């Protein structure tokens, strides 16, 4: 069963009444540059996606279904609280943009491939990890605007608490790594495209050729971690590459993970448009895989700007 935002209209209304938003009169930070605007628009784009996701997780399943799936009492209510947080985040960012004379990017139509509470929470862990990565990656662009950086950081910490709660509900470690993984705006935006049906307005961010992670699936309870050396399988369409690539040229997976930046591992072909690559030593948590012809020497920004053939694909290792 696939859930779309069209089916959630009633749920959004009922959710708002069951978890009323607190009305506050806090002063909002100013927007000082075009870079600030681009960071905020991407943050809003991702917050709109998460709002729809968590609203669906609240509306589409009952307390009894969550309990039967092994989640603790009150888990569904807390999914609703998370949805309220995402709504507050989206409204706040929209107000900041509007106050600066900018038009906030509107919500898209979405489709999420979960079928039960467990698959919903596993998907929410992935999507929230992408949002956390985007806030981490975007923070460096706000260093000339300390008020806005503080506001974004205050959202980031709440997003991390959301993810820790989700992971605990799955029986996984709430803090599987000592560091989270920052992702560039291009990579975060491309991960979000997996769940987009259509948008009234897209952002001016390049959409890269698609890289699909095939196997292995996340381990039950996200533990133990996928062992180093385990083959990760990916598929892609070579005809969509932006550059011509010699079919006999070696390909690599650049794995963006933790604070080691990018680890490059050579792939093994499993057919046209199919490769495998081993999990590198030290990889943990959520990683972002990019197909490339480079065997190393690039940081994440360089991989984003000119090194990516396809991707990223999100991989849950622990």
Coordinates of C-alpha atoms in Angstrom, one line a residue:
X1 CA 0.0 0.0 0.0
X2 CA 1.4 3.4 -1.0
X3 CA 0.2 6.5 0.9
X4 CA -0.1 9.9 -0.8
X5 CA -0.8 13.3 0.6
X6 CA -4.1 13.5 -1.2
X7 CA -5.5 10.9 1.3
X8 CA -4.4 12.8 4.3
X9 CA -6.5 16.0 4.1
X10 CA -8.8 14.9 6.9
X11 CA -5.9 13.7 9.0
X12 CA -4.1 17.0 8.8
X13 CA -7.2 18.7 10.1
X14 CA -7.8 16.2 12.9
X15 CA -4.1 16.2 13.8
X16 CA -4.1 20.0 14.2
X17 CA -7.0 19.8 16.7
X18 CA -5.5 16.9 18.6
X19 CA -2.1 18.6 19.0
X20 CA -2.8 22.4 18.9
X21 CA 0.1 24.6 18.0
X22 CA 1.4 26.9 20.7
X23 CA 1.0 30.6 19.7
X24 CA 4.2 32.5 20.5
X25 CA 5.5 35.9 19.6
X26 CA 9.2 35.2 19.3
X27 CA 11.2 37.5 17.1
X28 CA 12.4 35.7 14.0
X29 CA 15.8 36.1 12.5
X30 CA 16.4 38.3 9.4
X31 CA 17.5 37.0 6.0
X32 CA 20.7 38.7 4.9
X33 CA 21.7 37.2 1.6
X34 CA 20.6 35.1 -1.4
X35 CA 22.5 32.2 0.2
X36 CA 20.3 32.5 3.2
X37 CA 17.2 32.3 1.0
X38 CA 18.5 29.2 -0.8
X39 CA 19.3 27.4 2.4
X40 CA 15.8 28.3 3.9
X41 CA 13.9 27.2 0.7
X42 CA 15.6 23.8 0.8
X43 CA 14.9 23.5 4.5
X44 CA 11.2 24.3 3.9
X45 CA 11.1 21.8 0.9
X46 CA 12.3 19.1 3.2
X47 CA 10.1 20.1 6.2
X48 CA 7.1 20.0 3.9
X49 CA 8.0 16.4 2.9
X50 CA 8.5 15.4 6.6
X51 CA 5.2 17.0 7.6
X52 CA 3.4 14.9 5.1
X53 CA 5.3 11.8 6.0
X54 CA 4.6 12.0 9.8
X55 CA 1.0 13.1 9.3
X56 CA 0.6 9.9 7.3
X57 CA 2.2 7.8 10.0
X58 CA -0.3 9.3 12.5
X59 CA -3.4 9.0 10.4
X60 CA -2.9 5.7 8.6
X61 CA -2.3 3.5 11.6
X62 CA -4.1 3.0 14.9
X63 CA -2.7 2.7 18.4
X64 CA -3.5 -1.0 18.2
X65 CA -1.5 -1.5 15.0
X66 CA 1.6 0.2 16.5
X67 CA 1.3 -1.9 19.6
X68 CA 0.8 -5.1 17.6
X69 CA 4.0 -4.2 15.6
X70 CA 6.0 -4.1 18.9
X71 CA 6.1 -0.3 19.5
X72 CA 5.6 1.0 23.0
X73 CA 2.3 2.5 24.3
X74 CA 1.9 6.1 23.1
X75 CA 4.1 5.7 20.1
X76 CA 1.4 6.8 17.6
X77 CA 0.6 9.9 19.7
X78 CA 4.3 10.9 19.6
X79 CA 4.4 10.4 15.8
X80 CA 1.6 13.0 15.9
X81 CA 3.7 15.3 18.1
X82 CA 6.5 15.0 15.6
X83 CA 4.1 15.9 12.8
X84 CA 3.2 19.0 14.8
X85 CA 6.9 19.9 15.2
X86 CA 7.4 19.6 11.4
X87 CA 4.3 21.8 10.9
X88 CA 5.8 24.4 13.3
X89 CA 9.2 24.2 11.5
X90 CA 7.5 24.7 8.1
X91 CA 5.4 27.6 9.3
X92 CA 8.4 29.3 11.0
X93 CA 10.6 29.1 7.9
X94 CA 7.8 30.3 5.7
X95 CA 7.3 33.3 7.9
X96 CA 11.0 34.1 7.9
X97 CA 11.0 34.0 4.1
X98 CA 7.8 36.0 3.8
X99 CA 9.2 38.7 6.1
X100 CA 12.2 38.9 3.8
X101 CA 9.9 39.5 0.7
X102 CA 10.4 35.9 -0.6
X103 CA 7.8 33.5 -1.7
X104 CA 8.1 30.2 0.3
X105 CA 8.3 27.1 -1.8
X106 CA 4.9 25.3 -1.7
X107 CA 4.4 21.7 -0.7
X108 CA 4.6 19.0 -3.4
X109 CA 2.5 15.8 -3.9
X110 CA 4.2 12.8 -2.3
X111 CA 4.2 9.1 -2.3
X112 CA 5.8 6.9 0.4
X113 CA 6.3 3.2 0.0
X114 CA 5.4 2.0 3.5
X115 CA 2.8 -0.6 4.2
X116 CA 2.8 -1.0 8.0
X117 CA 4.1 0.7 11.2
X118 CA 7.6 -0.9 11.0
X119 CA 8.2 0.0 7.3
X120 CA 6.9 3.5 8.1
X121 CA 9.4 4.0 10.9
X122 CA 12.2 2.6 8.9
X123 CA 11.4 5.0 6.1
X124 CA 11.0 7.9 8.6
X125 CA 14.5 7.1 9.9
X126 CA 15.9 7.4 6.4
X127 CA 14.1 10.6 5.5
X128 CA 14.8 12.3 8.8
X129 CA 18.5 11.4 8.5
X130 CA 18.5 13.1 5.1
X131 CA 17.0 16.2 6.8
X132 CA 19.5 16.1 9.6
X133 CA 22.3 15.9 7.0
X134 CA 20.9 18.8 5.1
X135 CA 20.8 21.1 8.1
X136 CA 24.4 20.0 9.0
X137 CA 25.5 20.7 5.4
X138 CA 23.7 24.0 5.2
X139 CA 25.0 25.4 8.5
X140 CA 28.3 26.2 7.0
X141 CA 26.6 28.5 4.5
X142 CA 25.0 30.5 7.3
X143 CA 28.1 31.4 9.2
X144 CA 27.7 35.1 8.2
X145 CA 24.3 35.1 9.8
X146 CA 24.6 33.9 13.4
X147 CA 20.9 34.5 14.3
X148 CA 19.7 32.4 11.4
X149 CA 22.4 29.8 12.1
X150 CA 21.1 29.5 15.7
X151 CA 17.5 29.1 14.5
X152 CA 18.5 26.4 12.0
X153 CA 20.6 24.6 14.7
X154 CA 17.6 24.7 17.1
X155 CA 15.6 22.8 14.5
X156 CA 18.4 20.4 13.8
X157 CA 18.6 19.3 17.4
X158 CA 14.9 18.6 17.5
X159 CA 15.1 16.6 14.3
X160 CA 17.9 14.5 15.9
X161 CA 15.6 13.8 18.9
X162 CA 12.9 12.7 16.5
X163 CA 15.2 10.2 14.9
X164 CA 16.5 8.9 18.2
X165 CA 12.9 8.2 19.3
X166 CA 12.1 6.4 16.1
X167 CA 15.2 4.2 16.3
X168 CA 14.4 3.4 20.0
X169 CA 10.9 2.3 18.9
X170 CA 12.4 -0.1 16.4
X171 CA 14.6 -1.6 19.2
X172 CA 17.7 0.0 17.7
X173 CA 20.3 2.2 19.3
X174 CA 19.1 5.8 19.5
X175 CA 22.7 7.0 18.9
X176 CA 24.5 4.5 16.6
X177 CA 27.4 6.8 15.8
X178 CA 29.5 9.4 17.4
X179 CA 28.9 11.7 14.4
X180 CA 26.1 12.4 12.0
X181 CA 26.6 12.8 8.3
X182 CA 26.4 16.2 6.6
X183 CA 25.1 16.2 3.0
X184 CA 25.2 19.0 0.4
X185 CA 22.1 20.7 -0.8
X186 CA 22.2 18.9 -4.1
X187 CA 22.5 15.5 -2.5
X188 CA 19.7 16.2 0.1
X189 CA 17.4 17.5 -2.7
X190 CA 18.0 14.5 -4.9
X191 CA 17.2 12.1 -2.0
X192 CA 13.9 13.9 -1.6
X193 CA 13.0 13.3 -5.2
X194 CA 12.5 9.6 -4.4
X195 CA 9.2 10.6 -2.8
X196 CA 8.0 13.4 -5.1
X197 CA 5.1 12.8 -7.4
X198 CA 4.8 16.4 -8.7
X199 CA 5.6 19.9 -7.4
X200 CA 4.0 23.2 -8.2
X201 CA 7.4 24.7 -8.0
X202 CA 10.8 22.9 -7.9
X203 CA 14.0 24.5 -6.5
X204 CA 16.8 25.7 -8.8
X205 CA 18.9 22.6 -7.8
X206 CA 20.2 20.1 -10.3
X207 CA 18.6 16.7 -10.4
X208 CA 21.2 14.0 -10.9
X209 CA 20.8 10.7 -12.7
X210 CA 19.2 8.2 -10.3
X211 CA 21.2 5.6 -8.4
X212 CA 19.0 2.9 -6.7
X213 CA 20.2 1.0 -3.7
X214 CA 18.9 -2.6 -4.1
X215 CA 20.4 -4.7 -1.3
X216 CA 20.9 -5.8 1.4
X217 CA 17.9 -4.4 3.3
X218 CA 18.5 -2.7 6.7
X219 CA 19.1 -5.3 9.5
X220 CA 16.2 -6.1 11.8
X221 CA 16.2 -3.5 14.6
X222 CA 19.1 -1.8 12.7
X223 CA 21.5 -4.0 14.5
X224 CA 24.0 -5.5 14.4
X225 CA 25.6 -3.2 11.8
X226 CA 26.0 -4.5 8.2
X227 CA 29.5 -6.0 8.4
X228 CA 32.4 -4.4 6.5
X229 CA 32.9 -6.2 3.3
X230 CA 29.2 -6.9 2.7
X231 CA 28.4 -6.3 -1.0
X232 CA 26.0 -3.4 -1.5
X233 CA 24.1 -3.6 -4.8
X234 CA 23.1 -0.6 -6.9
X235 CA 21.4 -0.1 -10.2
X236 CA 21.4 2.9 -12.6
X237 CA 20.8 3.8 -16.2
X238 CA 24.0 4.6 -18.1
X239 CA 22.1 6.4 -20.8
X240 CA 21.1 9.2 -18.3
X241 CA 24.7 10.1 -17.4
X242 CA 25.6 13.8 -18.1
X243 CA 29.0 12.7 -19.6
X244 CA 30.0 9.8 -21.8
X245 CA 31.7 7.0 -19.9
X246 CA 33.7 4.2 -21.4
X247 CA 31.8 1.0 -20.7
X248 CA 35.1 -0.7 -19.7
X249 CA 36.2 2.1 -17.4
X250 CA 36.2 1.2 -13.7
X251 CA 33.5 2.7 -11.6
X252 CA 33.6 3.5 -7.9
X253 CA 31.1 4.2 -5.1
X254 CA 31.9 7.3 -3.1
X255 CA 30.4 6.7 0.3
X256 CA 29.6 9.9 2.2
X257 CA 29.5 8.9 5.9
X258 CA 30.2 10.4 9.3
X259 CA 33.1 13.0 9.3
X260 CA 35.5 11.0 7.2
X261 CA 33.9 12.8 4.2
X262 CA 34.1 10.4 1.3
X263 CA 35.4 6.8 1.2
X264 CA 35.9 5.4 -2.4
X265 CA 35.5 1.7 -3.1
X266 CA 35.8 0.1 -6.5
X267 CA 32.7 -1.6 -7.8
X268 CA 32.2 -5.0 -9.4
X269 CA 29.8 -5.2 -12.4
X270 CA 26.7 -7.4 -12.0
X271 CA 25.4 -6.6 -15.4
X272 CA 24.5 -3.5 -17.5
X273 CA 23.5 -0.7 -15.1
X274 CA 24.3 -2.9 -12.0
X275 CA 27.3 -2.8 -9.6
X276 CA 28.2 -4.0 -6.2
X277 CA 30.6 -2.4 -3.8
X278 CA 31.8 -3.6 -0.3
X279 CA 30.9 -1.8 2.8
X280 CA 34.1 -0.1 3.9
X281 CA 35.7 -0.5 7.3
X282 CA 34.3 2.0 9.8
X283 CA 31.1 2.8 8.0
X284 CA 28.1 3.2 10.3
X285 CA 24.7 4.8 10.7
X286 CA 23.3 6.2 7.5
X287 CA 25.5 6.7 4.5
X288 CA 25.0 8.3 1.1
X289 CA 26.4 6.5 -1.9
X290 CA 27.4 8.2 -5.2
X291 CA 28.5 6.5 -8.4
X292 CA 31.7 8.0 -9.9
X293 CA 34.7 7.4 -12.1
X294 CA 37.0 8.9 -9.5
X295 CA 38.9 6.5 -7.3
X296 CA 39.6 9.1 -4.6
X297 CA 40.9 12.6 -4.0
X298 CA 37.5 14.4 -3.9
X299 CA 35.7 15.8 -0.9
X300 CA 31.9 15.9 -0.8
X301 CA 31.6 19.3 -2.4
X302 CA 33.8 18.3 -5.3
X303 CA 31.9 15.0 -5.7
X304 CA 28.7 17.1 -5.8
X305 CA 30.0 19.6 -8.3
X306 CA 31.7 17.4 -10.9
X307 CA 32.3 13.9 -9.7
X308 CA 28.9 12.3 -9.5
X309 CA 27.6 10.1 -12.4
X310 CA 24.5 9.1 -10.4
X311 CA 23.1 9.3 -6.9
X312 CA 23.0 9.7 -4.2
X313 CA 21.4 6.5 -2.8
X314 CA 20.8 6.3 1.0
X315 CA 22.2 3.2 2.7
X316 CA 21.3 2.3 6.3
X317 CA 24.2 0.4 7.8
X318 CA 23.3 0.5 11.5

